Amino acid sequence: MLWSYTKTSAFYLLVAVIVFVSIFPFYYAILTSFKSGTALFEVNYLPVHFSLDNYVSVLTTGVFVRNLGNSILVATSVVVLALFLAVTAAFALARVSFRGRGLLLMTILAVSMFPQIAVLAGLFELVRAFGLFNTPFALIFSYTIFTLPFTVWVLTTFMRDLPMEIEEAAIVDGASPWIIITKVFMPLMWPALVTTGLLAFIAAWNEFLFALTFTSSNETRTVPVAIALLSGASQYEIPWGRIMAASVIVTVPLVVLVLIFQRKIVQGLTAGGVKG
Amino acid sequence: MASTHSTIRIMPTGPGHPKRVRSELMRQRLRAAGWFLVPMLVALAIVAGWPLLRTIYFSFTNASLTNLDGAELVGFKNYLSWTVLKSGRVIWSGLLSDPAWWNAVWNTVRFAVLSVALETILGTVVALVLNAEFKGRGLVRAAILIPWAIPTIVSARMWSWMLNDQFGIINDMLMMLGLIDHKIAWTASSDTAMIAVLIVDVWKTTPFMALLILAGLQMIPRDIYEAAAIDGVHPVRTFWRVTLPLVRPALMVAVIFRLLDAMRIFDLIYVLTPNSAQTKTISVLARENLIDFDKFAYGSAQSTMLFLIIALMTILYIWLGKVRFDGGDR
């Protein structure tokens, strides 16, 4: 009796530790973002200060709002582009058997494993040659390298699991592959498209290396770069309050989205990984 | 496993010429498949294939950031070259003789191995907890998704505030618990910089690992555990003898994905511990040379080497493990 009681308590203690470690840093960032002035430099575990100064300062001075706009524009365009290219490609890869299909799938997976730094020099040249340097288009263009393989991969695994009877019926009715995709599969694929799109959106929203390299002025930066480079008057005066406020602003929408779609996201994440 | 339903089998649809109908349909589908694949392949060739080839090309030239077009081929000079002095002394140059390069390789490997090992162990623990049935399981699963959802840059900055030497809450906690007697400059001190990076990476990525392992755990039929319980097998023994072998394929895929991902780490280190020689990885070093130091060709050589290392690891792994990533028929 005592033993089983101890075991249950140990289990719930472990659960509590997991939850605490997972949410404490974000909780502390929110706590810090509401502190201003010297309150920043006292350690508090519970909310005792409340001031919106940091939020006001981040949103009204500087170009953070512009950076937010850039991030939204880039991430949305990248998702639309990737989904558009991926849906048709996934149909071909999932539903039509042709020679070299396995190899092609492997190549696509290999591209998503590319170290981004390995294409940085070549992309830098391309971006400059196309005149895209320091514009959002440079990012929309370069982000395709990780969003496209990923969306193709996940949509292919989703499409492979759609029942073939539906497709056979459409073929009997004389539907062409294009009609099958747009009229038969698309309505069934909405959940998959939303999940994949959301994951690609998050990846584009968080990207740092390309954004840091292909933009050079404050106005064209995306939020991760803006947050990374947010600095005070000198190197030793890091504006922690403003950094935390900016961090909370860009993270809250993501956390909310992820919590709403958590089941779908877990499915999407594991679709690529665990099919061995 | 997917081979039974991944291709559509078309039945002859009418009397007449079933064979001709079938092949015509097949041809139409193949043609359509080709057209569907072309845009994606072209896009990938432009954003991935061509830039990769150019990076490799630049690594054999003397290109500089301001003079990309006028680059001249210099052979393997960026990788390794030597000059023999009159005195007979040999001077080596190129990245293979550069201590900064080998330091970065060592940092990258150390980071990748340690972080993935820790994430695998902790991820397994979290996955086992989530696989048990208890009240509030949904809540825990939602909670562990939060670190995953937070952008890397944001988590780097959040943690560098928490790990701040003067005002950081981590030092405060550890002092309160009596685990340390003086405040530690986690990110700045050379002894702890790598530990700081590992803490943040493990915090951020363990949830991903846990979810992948959990998906593997959930594919194990429950009755195996029931049978083990009826036979009176100790749960720890069940874990080693039943759970682990069955979850191993999923675990191995997760580990290799993470390992390849960890080898290319850039953003966390760039923001959390800038200019620390103890944490500078290949990606950070290569970008520094490419963009900041105007040693474009040299940076390209380092990028190319990282690509080769990762490619080699992948090939070795597929060859050794005979893992099939696609699950489809070839």
Coordinates of C-alpha atoms in Angstrom, one line a residue:
Chain A
M1 CA 0.0 0.0 0.0
L2 CA 2.7 2.4 1.1
W3 CA 4.9 1.3 -1.8
S4 CA 2.2 1.9 -4.4
Y5 CA 1.5 5.3 -2.8
T6 CA 5.2 6.2 -3.1
K7 CA 5.2 5.1 -6.7
T8 CA 2.2 7.2 -7.7
S9 CA 3.7 10.2 -6.0
A10 CA 7.0 9.7 -7.7
F11 CA 5.2 9.5 -11.0
Y12 CA 3.3 12.7 -10.5
L13 CA 6.4 14.4 -9.2
L14 CA 8.1 13.5 -12.5
V15 CA 5.0 14.8 -14.4
A16 CA 5.2 18.1 -12.4
V17 CA 8.9 18.5 -13.2
I18 CA 8.3 18.0 -16.9
V19 CA 5.5 20.6 -17.0
F20 CA 7.5 23.0 -14.8
V21 CA 10.6 22.8 -17.0
S22 CA 8.5 23.1 -20.2
I23 CA 6.6 26.2 -19.3
F24 CA 8.8 28.1 -16.8
P25 CA 11.1 29.8 -19.3
F26 CA 8.2 31.2 -21.3
Y27 CA 6.4 32.2 -18.1
Y28 CA 9.5 34.0 -16.9
A29 CA 9.8 35.8 -20.2
I30 CA 6.3 37.1 -19.9
L31 CA 7.0 38.1 -16.3
T32 CA 10.1 40.0 -17.4
S33 CA 8.3 41.7 -20.2
F34 CA 6.0 43.4 -17.7
K35 CA 8.8 44.9 -15.7
S36 CA 10.4 48.2 -16.3
G37 CA 13.3 50.3 -15.0
T38 CA 15.1 48.9 -12.0
A39 CA 12.4 46.2 -11.4
L40 CA 14.1 44.2 -14.1
F41 CA 17.1 43.6 -11.9
E42 CA 15.4 42.0 -9.0
V43 CA 14.6 38.3 -9.3
N44 CA 10.9 37.6 -8.8
Y45 CA 9.2 34.2 -9.1
L46 CA 5.7 35.6 -9.0
P47 CA 4.3 38.5 -10.9
V48 CA 4.6 41.6 -8.7
H49 CA 5.2 44.3 -11.2
F50 CA 3.0 45.3 -14.1
S51 CA 3.9 47.8 -16.6
L52 CA 3.3 48.0 -20.4
D53 CA 6.3 50.2 -21.0
N54 CA 8.3 47.6 -22.8
Y55 CA 5.4 46.8 -25.2
V56 CA 4.8 50.4 -25.9
S57 CA 8.4 51.0 -26.5
V58 CA 8.9 48.0 -28.8
L59 CA 5.8 48.8 -30.9
T60 CA 6.2 52.6 -31.2
T61 CA 9.9 53.2 -31.4
G62 CA 12.0 51.5 -34.1
V63 CA 10.7 49.4 -36.9
F64 CA 9.5 46.3 -35.1
V65 CA 6.0 46.5 -36.5
R66 CA 7.5 46.6 -40.0
N67 CA 9.6 43.5 -39.1
L68 CA 6.4 41.8 -38.0
G69 CA 4.8 42.7 -41.4
N70 CA 7.9 41.3 -43.2
S71 CA 7.7 38.0 -41.3
I72 CA 4.0 37.6 -42.0
L73 CA 4.5 38.4 -45.7
V74 CA 7.5 36.1 -46.1
A75 CA 6.0 33.2 -44.2
T76 CA 2.6 33.4 -45.9
S77 CA 4.0 33.6 -49.4
V78 CA 6.4 30.7 -48.8
V79 CA 3.6 28.5 -47.5
V80 CA 1.3 29.3 -50.5
L81 CA 4.1 28.7 -52.9
A82 CA 5.3 25.5 -51.3
L83 CA 1.8 24.0 -51.0
F84 CA 1.0 24.9 -54.6
L85 CA 4.1 23.1 -55.9
A86 CA 3.8 20.3 -53.4
V87 CA 0.2 19.2 -53.9
T88 CA 0.7 18.1 -57.5
A89 CA 4.1 16.7 -56.9
A90 CA 2.8 14.7 -54.0
F91 CA 0.1 13.2 -56.2
A92 CA 2.6 12.0 -58.7
L93 CA 4.8 10.6 -55.9
A94 CA 2.1 9.0 -53.9
R95 CA -0.4 7.7 -56.5
V96 CA 1.5 6.9 -59.7
S97 CA 4.2 4.3 -59.8
F98 CA 7.1 5.0 -62.0
R99 CA 10.7 3.9 -62.2
G100 CA 13.0 5.9 -60.0
R101 CA 10.3 7.0 -57.6
G102 CA 12.0 5.7 -54.5
L103 CA 15.2 7.5 -55.6
L104 CA 13.4 10.7 -56.1
L105 CA 11.8 10.5 -52.7
M106 CA 15.2 9.9 -51.2
T107 CA 16.6 12.9 -53.0
I108 CA 13.8 15.1 -51.7
L109 CA 14.5 13.9 -48.2
A110 CA 18.2 14.5 -48.7
V111 CA 17.5 18.1 -49.7
S112 CA 15.6 18.7 -46.5
M113 CA 18.7 17.4 -44.6
F114 CA 21.0 19.9 -46.4
P115 CA 23.0 22.0 -44.1
Q116 CA 21.8 25.5 -45.0
I117 CA 25.3 26.8 -44.8
A118 CA 26.3 24.6 -47.8
V119 CA 24.0 26.6 -50.1
L120 CA 24.6 29.9 -48.5
A121 CA 27.5 31.0 -50.8
G122 CA 25.7 29.9 -54.0
L123 CA 22.4 31.4 -52.9
F124 CA 24.1 34.6 -52.0
E125 CA 25.4 34.9 -55.5
L126 CA 21.9 34.1 -57.0
V127 CA 20.1 36.5 -54.8
R128 CA 22.5 39.3 -55.8
A129 CA 22.3 38.3 -59.5
F130 CA 18.5 38.4 -59.4
G131 CA 18.6 41.8 -57.7
L132 CA 16.7 40.4 -54.7
F133 CA 19.3 41.3 -52.0
N134 CA 17.7 43.1 -49.0
T135 CA 14.2 42.4 -50.2
P136 CA 11.6 40.0 -48.8
F137 CA 11.7 38.1 -52.2
A138 CA 15.2 36.9 -51.3
L139 CA 13.7 35.1 -48.3
I140 CA 10.6 33.8 -50.1
F141 CA 12.9 32.4 -52.8
S142 CA 15.5 30.9 -50.4
Y143 CA 13.0 29.5 -47.9
T144 CA 11.7 27.2 -50.6
I145 CA 14.8 25.0 -50.0
F146 CA 13.4 23.7 -46.7
T147 CA 9.6 24.3 -47.0
L148 CA 9.2 22.5 -50.3
P149 CA 10.9 19.2 -49.5
F150 CA 9.1 19.1 -46.2
T151 CA 5.6 19.8 -47.7
V152 CA 6.2 17.3 -50.5
W153 CA 7.3 14.7 -48.1
V154 CA 4.4 15.0 -45.6
L155 CA 1.7 15.4 -48.3
T156 CA 3.0 12.3 -50.1
T157 CA 2.6 10.2 -46.9
F158 CA -0.9 11.7 -46.4
M159 CA -1.9 11.1 -50.0
R160 CA -0.6 7.5 -50.0
D161 CA -3.1 6.7 -47.3
L162 CA -6.2 7.9 -49.1
P163 CA -8.4 5.0 -50.2
M164 CA -7.9 4.0 -53.8
E165 CA -11.6 3.2 -54.4
I166 CA -12.3 7.0 -54.6
E167 CA -9.7 7.4 -57.2
E168 CA -10.8 4.4 -59.2
A169 CA -14.3 5.6 -59.2
A170 CA -13.1 9.0 -60.6
I171 CA -11.0 7.2 -63.2
V172 CA -14.0 5.2 -64.3
D173 CA -16.0 8.4 -64.7
G174 CA -13.2 9.6 -67.0
A175 CA -11.6 12.2 -64.7
S176 CA -8.1 13.3 -65.6
P177 CA -5.4 13.4 -63.0
W178 CA -5.8 17.2 -62.7
I179 CA -9.5 16.8 -62.0
I180 CA -8.8 14.0 -59.5
I181 CA -6.4 16.3 -57.6
T182 CA -8.6 19.4 -57.6
K183 CA -12.0 17.9 -57.3
V184 CA -11.6 14.6 -55.5
F185 CA -8.4 14.8 -53.4
M186 CA -8.3 18.5 -52.4
P187 CA -11.6 18.3 -50.4
L188 CA -10.2 15.3 -48.5
M189 CA -6.8 16.9 -48.0
W190 CA -7.8 20.1 -46.2
P191 CA -6.7 18.8 -42.8
A192 CA -3.4 17.7 -44.2
L193 CA -2.9 21.0 -46.0
V194 CA -3.6 23.0 -42.9
T195 CA -1.2 21.0 -40.8
T196 CA 1.6 21.0 -43.4
G197 CA 1.0 24.7 -44.1
L198 CA 1.2 25.5 -40.4
L199 CA 4.4 23.6 -39.9
A200 CA 6.0 25.2 -43.0
F201 CA 4.7 28.6 -41.7
I202 CA 6.4 28.0 -38.3
A203 CA 9.7 27.0 -40.0
A204 CA 9.7 30.1 -42.2
W205 CA 8.7 32.3 -39.3
N206 CA 11.6 31.1 -37.2
E207 CA 14.3 30.9 -39.9
F208 CA 17.4 32.9 -39.0
L209 CA 20.5 32.2 -41.1
F210 CA 19.1 33.3 -44.5
A211 CA 17.2 36.2 -43.0
L212 CA 20.4 37.4 -41.3
T213 CA 22.5 37.1 -44.5
F214 CA 20.1 38.2 -47.2
T215 CA 18.8 41.4 -45.6
S216 CA 20.9 44.2 -44.4
S217 CA 18.7 47.1 -43.2
N218 CA 16.4 47.4 -40.2
E219 CA 13.4 47.9 -42.4
T220 CA 13.7 44.6 -44.3
R221 CA 14.5 42.3 -41.4
T222 CA 12.2 39.6 -40.2
V223 CA 11.4 39.3 -36.5
P224 CA 14.0 36.6 -35.5
V225 CA 16.8 38.8 -36.8
A226 CA 15.3 41.9 -35.3
I227 CA 15.1 40.2 -31.9
A228 CA 18.6 38.9 -32.2
L229 CA 20.1 42.3 -33.1
L230 CA 17.9 44.3 -30.7
S231 CA 20.5 46.2 -28.6
G232 CA 20.8 49.2 -26.4
A233 CA 23.1 52.2 -26.5
S234 CA 26.1 50.1 -25.8
Q235 CA 27.1 46.4 -25.9
Y236 CA 26.7 46.2 -22.1
E237 CA 23.3 47.7 -22.0
I238 CA 21.1 44.9 -23.4
P239 CA 17.5 46.0 -23.3
W240 CA 16.2 42.8 -21.7
G241 CA 12.7 44.2 -21.1
R242 CA 12.1 45.1 -24.7
I243 CA 13.7 41.9 -25.9
M244 CA 11.3 39.9 -23.8
A245 CA 8.3 42.0 -24.9
A246 CA 9.2 41.5 -28.6
S247 CA 9.7 37.8 -27.9
V248 CA 6.3 37.4 -26.3
I249 CA 4.7 39.2 -29.2
V250 CA 6.1 36.9 -31.8
T251 CA 5.7 33.7 -29.7
V252 CA 2.2 34.0 -28.3
P253 CA 0.5 33.6 -31.7
L254 CA 2.6 30.5 -32.4
V255 CA 1.9 29.0 -29.0
V256 CA -1.8 29.6 -29.5
L257 CA -1.8 28.0 -33.0
V258 CA 0.2 25.0 -31.8
L259 CA -2.1 24.4 -28.9
I260 CA -5.2 24.7 -31.1
F261 CA -3.8 22.3 -33.7
Q262 CA -1.8 20.1 -31.4
R263 CA -3.2 16.8 -32.5
K264 CA -2.8 17.6 -36.2
I265 CA 0.8 18.9 -35.6
V266 CA 1.9 15.8 -33.8
Q267 CA 0.5 13.7 -36.7
G268 CA 2.3 15.9 -39.2
L269 CA 5.6 15.8 -37.3
T270 CA 5.6 12.1 -37.0
A271 CA 4.4 11.4 -40.5
G272 CA 7.8 12.0 -41.9
G273 CA 9.8 10.5 -39.2
V274 CA 8.3 7.2 -38.1
K275 CA 7.5 5.2 -41.1
G276 CA 10.7 3.1 -41.2
Chain B
M1 CA 4.2 -1.9 -45.9
A2 CA 2.6 0.8 -48.0
S3 CA 3.3 -1.1 -51.2
T4 CA -0.2 -2.6 -51.3
H5 CA -2.0 0.7 -51.5
S6 CA 0.5 3.1 -52.9
T7 CA -0.2 2.3 -56.5
I8 CA -3.6 2.2 -58.0
R9 CA -4.5 -1.0 -59.8
I10 CA -6.7 -0.3 -62.7
M11 CA -9.1 -2.9 -63.8
P12 CA -10.2 -3.3 -67.4
T13 CA -13.3 -1.2 -67.6
G14 CA -15.3 -2.7 -70.4
P15 CA -15.4 -5.4 -73.0
G16 CA -13.6 -4.5 -76.2
H17 CA -9.9 -4.0 -75.7
P18 CA -9.1 -4.1 -72.0
K19 CA -5.4 -4.2 -72.6
R20 CA -5.3 -1.1 -74.7
V21 CA -7.5 0.9 -72.4
R22 CA -5.2 0.0 -69.5
S23 CA -2.0 1.0 -71.2
E24 CA -3.5 4.2 -72.4
L25 CA -4.7 5.1 -68.9
M26 CA -1.3 4.3 -67.6
R27 CA 0.4 6.4 -70.2
Q28 CA -1.9 9.3 -69.4
R29 CA -1.2 9.0 -65.7
L30 CA 2.6 8.8 -66.3
R31 CA 2.5 11.9 -68.5
A32 CA 0.5 13.8 -65.9
A33 CA 2.9 12.7 -63.2
G34 CA 5.8 14.0 -65.2
W35 CA 4.1 17.4 -65.6
F36 CA 3.2 17.5 -61.9
L37 CA 6.8 16.9 -60.9
V38 CA 8.5 19.3 -63.2
P39 CA 7.7 22.6 -61.4
M40 CA 8.8 21.1 -58.0
L41 CA 12.0 19.7 -59.5
V42 CA 12.9 22.9 -61.3
A43 CA 12.3 24.9 -58.0
L44 CA 14.5 22.5 -56.1
A45 CA 17.2 22.6 -58.7
I46 CA 17.3 26.4 -58.6
V47 CA 17.2 26.8 -54.8
A48 CA 19.2 23.7 -53.8
G49 CA 21.1 22.0 -56.6
W50 CA 22.6 25.0 -58.4
P51 CA 23.6 26.9 -55.2
L52 CA 25.3 23.8 -53.8
L53 CA 27.3 23.4 -57.0
R54 CA 28.3 27.1 -56.9
T55 CA 29.4 26.8 -53.3
I56 CA 31.6 23.8 -54.2
Y57 CA 32.9 25.8 -57.2
F58 CA 33.7 28.8 -55.1
S59 CA 35.6 26.6 -52.7
F60 CA 38.2 26.0 -55.4
T61 CA 38.6 29.7 -56.3
N62 CA 39.9 32.9 -54.7
A63 CA 36.5 34.6 -54.8
S64 CA 35.8 37.4 -52.4
L65 CA 32.5 38.9 -51.3
T66 CA 33.1 42.0 -53.5
N67 CA 34.5 40.1 -56.4
L68 CA 32.4 37.0 -57.1
D69 CA 32.5 37.2 -60.9
G70 CA 36.3 37.6 -61.2
A71 CA 37.0 34.5 -59.2
E72 CA 39.9 32.4 -60.4
L73 CA 40.4 28.7 -59.9
V74 CA 43.1 28.0 -57.4
G75 CA 42.8 24.2 -57.0
F76 CA 42.9 22.8 -53.5
K77 CA 44.5 25.9 -52.0
N78 CA 41.6 26.6 -49.7
Y79 CA 41.6 23.0 -48.4
L80 CA 45.3 22.3 -48.1
S81 CA 48.5 23.6 -49.6
W82 CA 52.1 23.9 -48.7
T83 CA 55.2 25.9 -49.5
V84 CA 58.7 24.7 -48.9
L85 CA 60.9 27.5 -47.6
K86 CA 64.6 27.7 -48.6
S87 CA 65.5 26.4 -45.3
G88 CA 63.6 23.3 -46.0
R89 CA 60.8 24.1 -43.6
V90 CA 57.4 23.3 -44.9
I91 CA 54.6 25.8 -44.3
W92 CA 51.1 24.4 -44.5
S93 CA 48.0 26.4 -45.2
G94 CA 44.4 25.8 -46.0
L95 CA 41.6 24.7 -43.7
L96 CA 42.9 21.2 -43.0
S97 CA 45.9 22.8 -41.3
D98 CA 43.9 25.5 -39.6
P99 CA 43.4 25.0 -35.8
A100 CA 40.2 27.2 -35.9
W101 CA 38.7 24.7 -38.3
W102 CA 39.5 21.6 -36.2
N103 CA 38.3 23.4 -33.1
A104 CA 34.9 24.0 -34.9
V105 CA 34.8 20.4 -36.0
W106 CA 35.4 19.2 -32.5
N107 CA 32.8 21.7 -31.1
T108 CA 30.2 20.5 -33.7
V109 CA 30.7 16.8 -33.0
R110 CA 30.8 17.3 -29.3
F111 CA 27.6 19.4 -29.4
A112 CA 25.8 16.9 -31.8
V113 CA 26.7 13.8 -29.8
L114 CA 26.0 15.2 -26.3
S115 CA 22.8 17.0 -27.3
V116 CA 21.3 14.1 -29.2
A117 CA 22.3 11.6 -26.4
L118 CA 20.7 13.8 -23.7
E119 CA 17.6 14.4 -25.9
T120 CA 17.2 10.7 -26.6
I121 CA 17.3 9.7 -22.9
L122 CA 15.1 12.5 -21.7
G123 CA 12.8 12.2 -24.7
T124 CA 12.3 8.5 -23.9
V125 CA 11.5 9.3 -20.3
V126 CA 8.9 12.0 -21.4
A127 CA 7.5 9.6 -24.0
L128 CA 7.1 6.8 -21.5
V129 CA 5.3 9.2 -19.1
L130 CA 3.0 10.4 -21.9
N131 CA 2.4 6.8 -22.9
A132 CA 1.0 5.9 -19.5
E133 CA -2.6 6.6 -18.7
F134 CA -3.1 9.3 -16.1
K135 CA -5.3 12.3 -15.4
G136 CA -4.1 15.4 -17.1
R137 CA -2.1 13.7 -19.8
G138 CA -3.5 16.1 -22.5
L139 CA -2.3 19.0 -20.4
V140 CA 1.2 17.6 -20.2
R141 CA 1.4 17.0 -23.9
A142 CA 0.3 20.5 -24.6
A143 CA 2.9 21.8 -22.1
I144 CA 5.8 20.0 -23.8
L145 CA 4.8 21.5 -27.1
I146 CA 5.5 25.0 -25.9
P147 CA 9.3 24.8 -26.0
W148 CA 9.0 23.3 -29.5
A149 CA 6.7 26.2 -30.6
I150 CA 9.0 28.9 -29.4
P151 CA 11.4 30.2 -32.1
T152 CA 15.0 29.3 -31.6
I153 CA 16.1 32.9 -31.5
V154 CA 13.5 33.7 -28.9
S155 CA 14.5 30.7 -26.7
A156 CA 18.2 31.7 -27.0
R157 CA 17.4 35.2 -25.8
M158 CA 15.0 34.0 -23.1
W159 CA 17.7 31.6 -21.7
S160 CA 20.5 34.1 -22.0
W161 CA 18.4 36.3 -19.7
M162 CA 17.7 33.5 -17.3
L163 CA 21.4 32.5 -17.4
N164 CA 22.6 36.1 -16.9
D165 CA 25.4 36.1 -14.4
Q166 CA 24.2 39.1 -12.3
F167 CA 20.4 39.1 -12.6
G168 CA 19.7 35.6 -13.9
I169 CA 17.1 33.5 -12.2
I170 CA 19.0 30.3 -12.7
N171 CA 21.9 31.5 -10.5
D172 CA 19.4 32.7 -8.0
M173 CA 17.7 29.3 -7.9
L174 CA 20.9 27.4 -7.6
M175 CA 22.2 29.7 -4.9
M176 CA 18.9 29.3 -3.0
L177 CA 19.1 25.5 -3.2
G178 CA 22.8 25.8 -2.1
L179 CA 24.1 24.0 -5.2
I180 CA 26.5 26.8 -6.0
D181 CA 28.3 29.3 -3.7
H182 CA 29.0 32.0 -6.3
K183 CA 27.2 33.3 -9.4
I184 CA 28.2 31.6 -12.6
A185 CA 28.7 33.5 -15.9
W186 CA 27.1 30.7 -17.9
T187 CA 27.3 32.0 -21.4
A188 CA 30.5 34.0 -21.1
S189 CA 32.7 31.7 -19.1
S190 CA 34.7 29.3 -21.3
D191 CA 34.0 26.3 -18.9
T192 CA 30.2 26.7 -19.1
A193 CA 29.5 28.1 -22.5
M194 CA 28.9 24.6 -24.1
I195 CA 26.9 23.6 -21.1
A196 CA 24.6 26.6 -21.6
V197 CA 24.2 25.8 -25.3
L198 CA 23.4 22.2 -24.4
I199 CA 20.8 23.2 -21.8
V200 CA 18.9 25.4 -24.2
D201 CA 19.1 22.9 -27.1
V202 CA 18.0 20.0 -24.9
W203 CA 15.1 22.1 -23.5
K204 CA 14.0 23.1 -27.0
T205 CA 14.3 19.8 -28.8
T206 CA 13.5 17.1 -26.3
P207 CA 9.7 17.6 -27.0
F208 CA 10.3 16.8 -30.6
M209 CA 12.2 13.7 -29.7
A210 CA 9.6 12.7 -27.2
L211 CA 6.8 13.0 -29.7
L212 CA 8.6 10.9 -32.3
I213 CA 9.4 8.2 -29.7
L214 CA 5.8 8.4 -28.4
A215 CA 4.5 7.7 -31.9
G216 CA 6.8 4.6 -31.9
L217 CA 5.6 3.5 -28.5
Q218 CA 1.9 3.8 -29.5
M219 CA 2.4 1.3 -32.3
I220 CA 3.3 -1.4 -29.8
P221 CA 0.2 -3.5 -29.1
R222 CA -1.0 -3.2 -25.5
D223 CA -1.5 -7.0 -25.1
I224 CA 2.2 -7.6 -25.2
Y225 CA 2.5 -5.6 -22.0
E226 CA -0.5 -7.5 -20.5
A227 CA 1.1 -10.8 -21.4
A228 CA 4.4 -9.6 -19.7
A229 CA 2.5 -8.5 -16.6
I230 CA 0.6 -11.8 -16.4
D231 CA 3.9 -13.6 -16.6
G232 CA 5.1 -11.5 -13.7
V233 CA 7.9 -9.8 -15.6
H234 CA 9.3 -6.8 -13.8
P235 CA 8.4 -3.5 -15.5
V236 CA 12.1 -2.5 -15.8
R237 CA 12.8 -5.8 -17.5
T238 CA 9.8 -5.4 -19.8
F239 CA 11.2 -2.0 -20.8
W240 CA 14.6 -3.4 -21.8
R241 CA 13.3 -6.7 -23.3
V242 CA 10.1 -5.6 -25.0
T243 CA 9.6 -1.9 -25.3
L244 CA 13.1 -0.9 -26.3
P245 CA 13.6 -3.5 -29.1
L246 CA 10.1 -2.7 -30.5
V247 CA 10.6 1.0 -30.4
R248 CA 14.1 0.8 -31.8
P249 CA 13.3 1.5 -35.5
A250 CA 11.4 4.6 -34.7
L251 CA 14.1 5.7 -32.2
M252 CA 16.9 5.2 -34.7
V253 CA 15.1 7.3 -37.3
A254 CA 14.5 10.1 -34.7
V255 CA 18.2 9.9 -33.6
I256 CA 19.6 10.2 -37.1
F257 CA 17.3 13.1 -38.0
R258 CA 18.3 14.9 -34.9
L259 CA 22.0 14.1 -35.4
L260 CA 22.0 15.5 -38.9
D261 CA 20.1 18.5 -37.7
A262 CA 22.5 19.1 -34.7
M263 CA 25.5 19.0 -37.0
R264 CA 24.4 22.1 -38.8
I265 CA 23.5 24.2 -35.8
F266 CA 23.9 27.9 -36.3
D267 CA 21.2 30.2 -34.8
L268 CA 21.3 29.2 -31.1
I269 CA 25.1 29.5 -30.9
Y270 CA 25.2 32.7 -32.9
V271 CA 22.8 34.4 -30.4
L272 CA 23.6 32.7 -27.1
T273 CA 27.3 32.5 -27.1
P274 CA 28.7 34.8 -29.8
N275 CA 32.5 34.9 -30.1
S276 CA 33.0 31.9 -27.8
A277 CA 35.7 29.6 -29.1
Q278 CA 34.3 26.8 -27.0
T279 CA 31.1 26.7 -28.9
K280 CA 31.9 28.0 -32.4
T281 CA 30.6 25.3 -34.7
I282 CA 31.3 24.7 -38.4
S283 CA 28.3 26.6 -39.6
V284 CA 29.1 29.6 -37.4
L285 CA 32.7 29.6 -38.5
A286 CA 31.9 29.2 -42.2
R287 CA 29.4 32.1 -42.1
E288 CA 31.9 34.3 -40.3
N289 CA 34.4 33.7 -43.1
L290 CA 31.9 34.0 -45.9
I291 CA 30.3 37.2 -44.9
D292 CA 32.1 39.0 -42.0
F293 CA 35.7 38.3 -42.8
D294 CA 35.4 38.6 -46.6
K295 CA 37.1 35.2 -47.0
F296 CA 34.3 34.0 -49.3
A297 CA 36.3 31.2 -50.9
Y298 CA 37.6 29.9 -47.6
G299 CA 34.1 30.0 -46.1
S300 CA 32.8 28.1 -49.1
A301 CA 35.5 25.4 -48.6
Q302 CA 34.3 25.0 -44.9
S303 CA 30.7 24.9 -46.0
T304 CA 31.5 22.2 -48.6
M305 CA 33.4 20.2 -46.0
L306 CA 30.3 20.3 -43.7
F307 CA 28.2 19.2 -46.6
L308 CA 30.5 16.3 -47.2
I309 CA 30.6 15.3 -43.6
I310 CA 26.8 15.2 -43.4
A311 CA 26.5 13.4 -46.7
L312 CA 29.0 10.8 -45.6
M313 CA 27.2 10.3 -42.3
T314 CA 23.9 9.8 -44.1
I315 CA 25.3 7.3 -46.6
L316 CA 27.1 5.4 -43.8
Y317 CA 23.9 5.3 -41.8
I318 CA 21.7 4.1 -44.6
W319 CA 24.3 1.6 -45.6
L320 CA 24.8 0.3 -42.1
G321 CA 21.3 0.5 -40.8
K322 CA 19.6 -0.4 -44.1
V323 CA 16.9 1.9 -43.0
R324 CA 14.1 2.6 -45.5
F325 CA 13.0 6.2 -45.0
D326 CA 10.3 6.2 -47.7
G327 CA 8.2 3.2 -46.6
G328 CA 7.1 2.9 -50.2
D329 CA 8.1 0.4 -52.9
R330 CA 11.0 1.2 -55.1

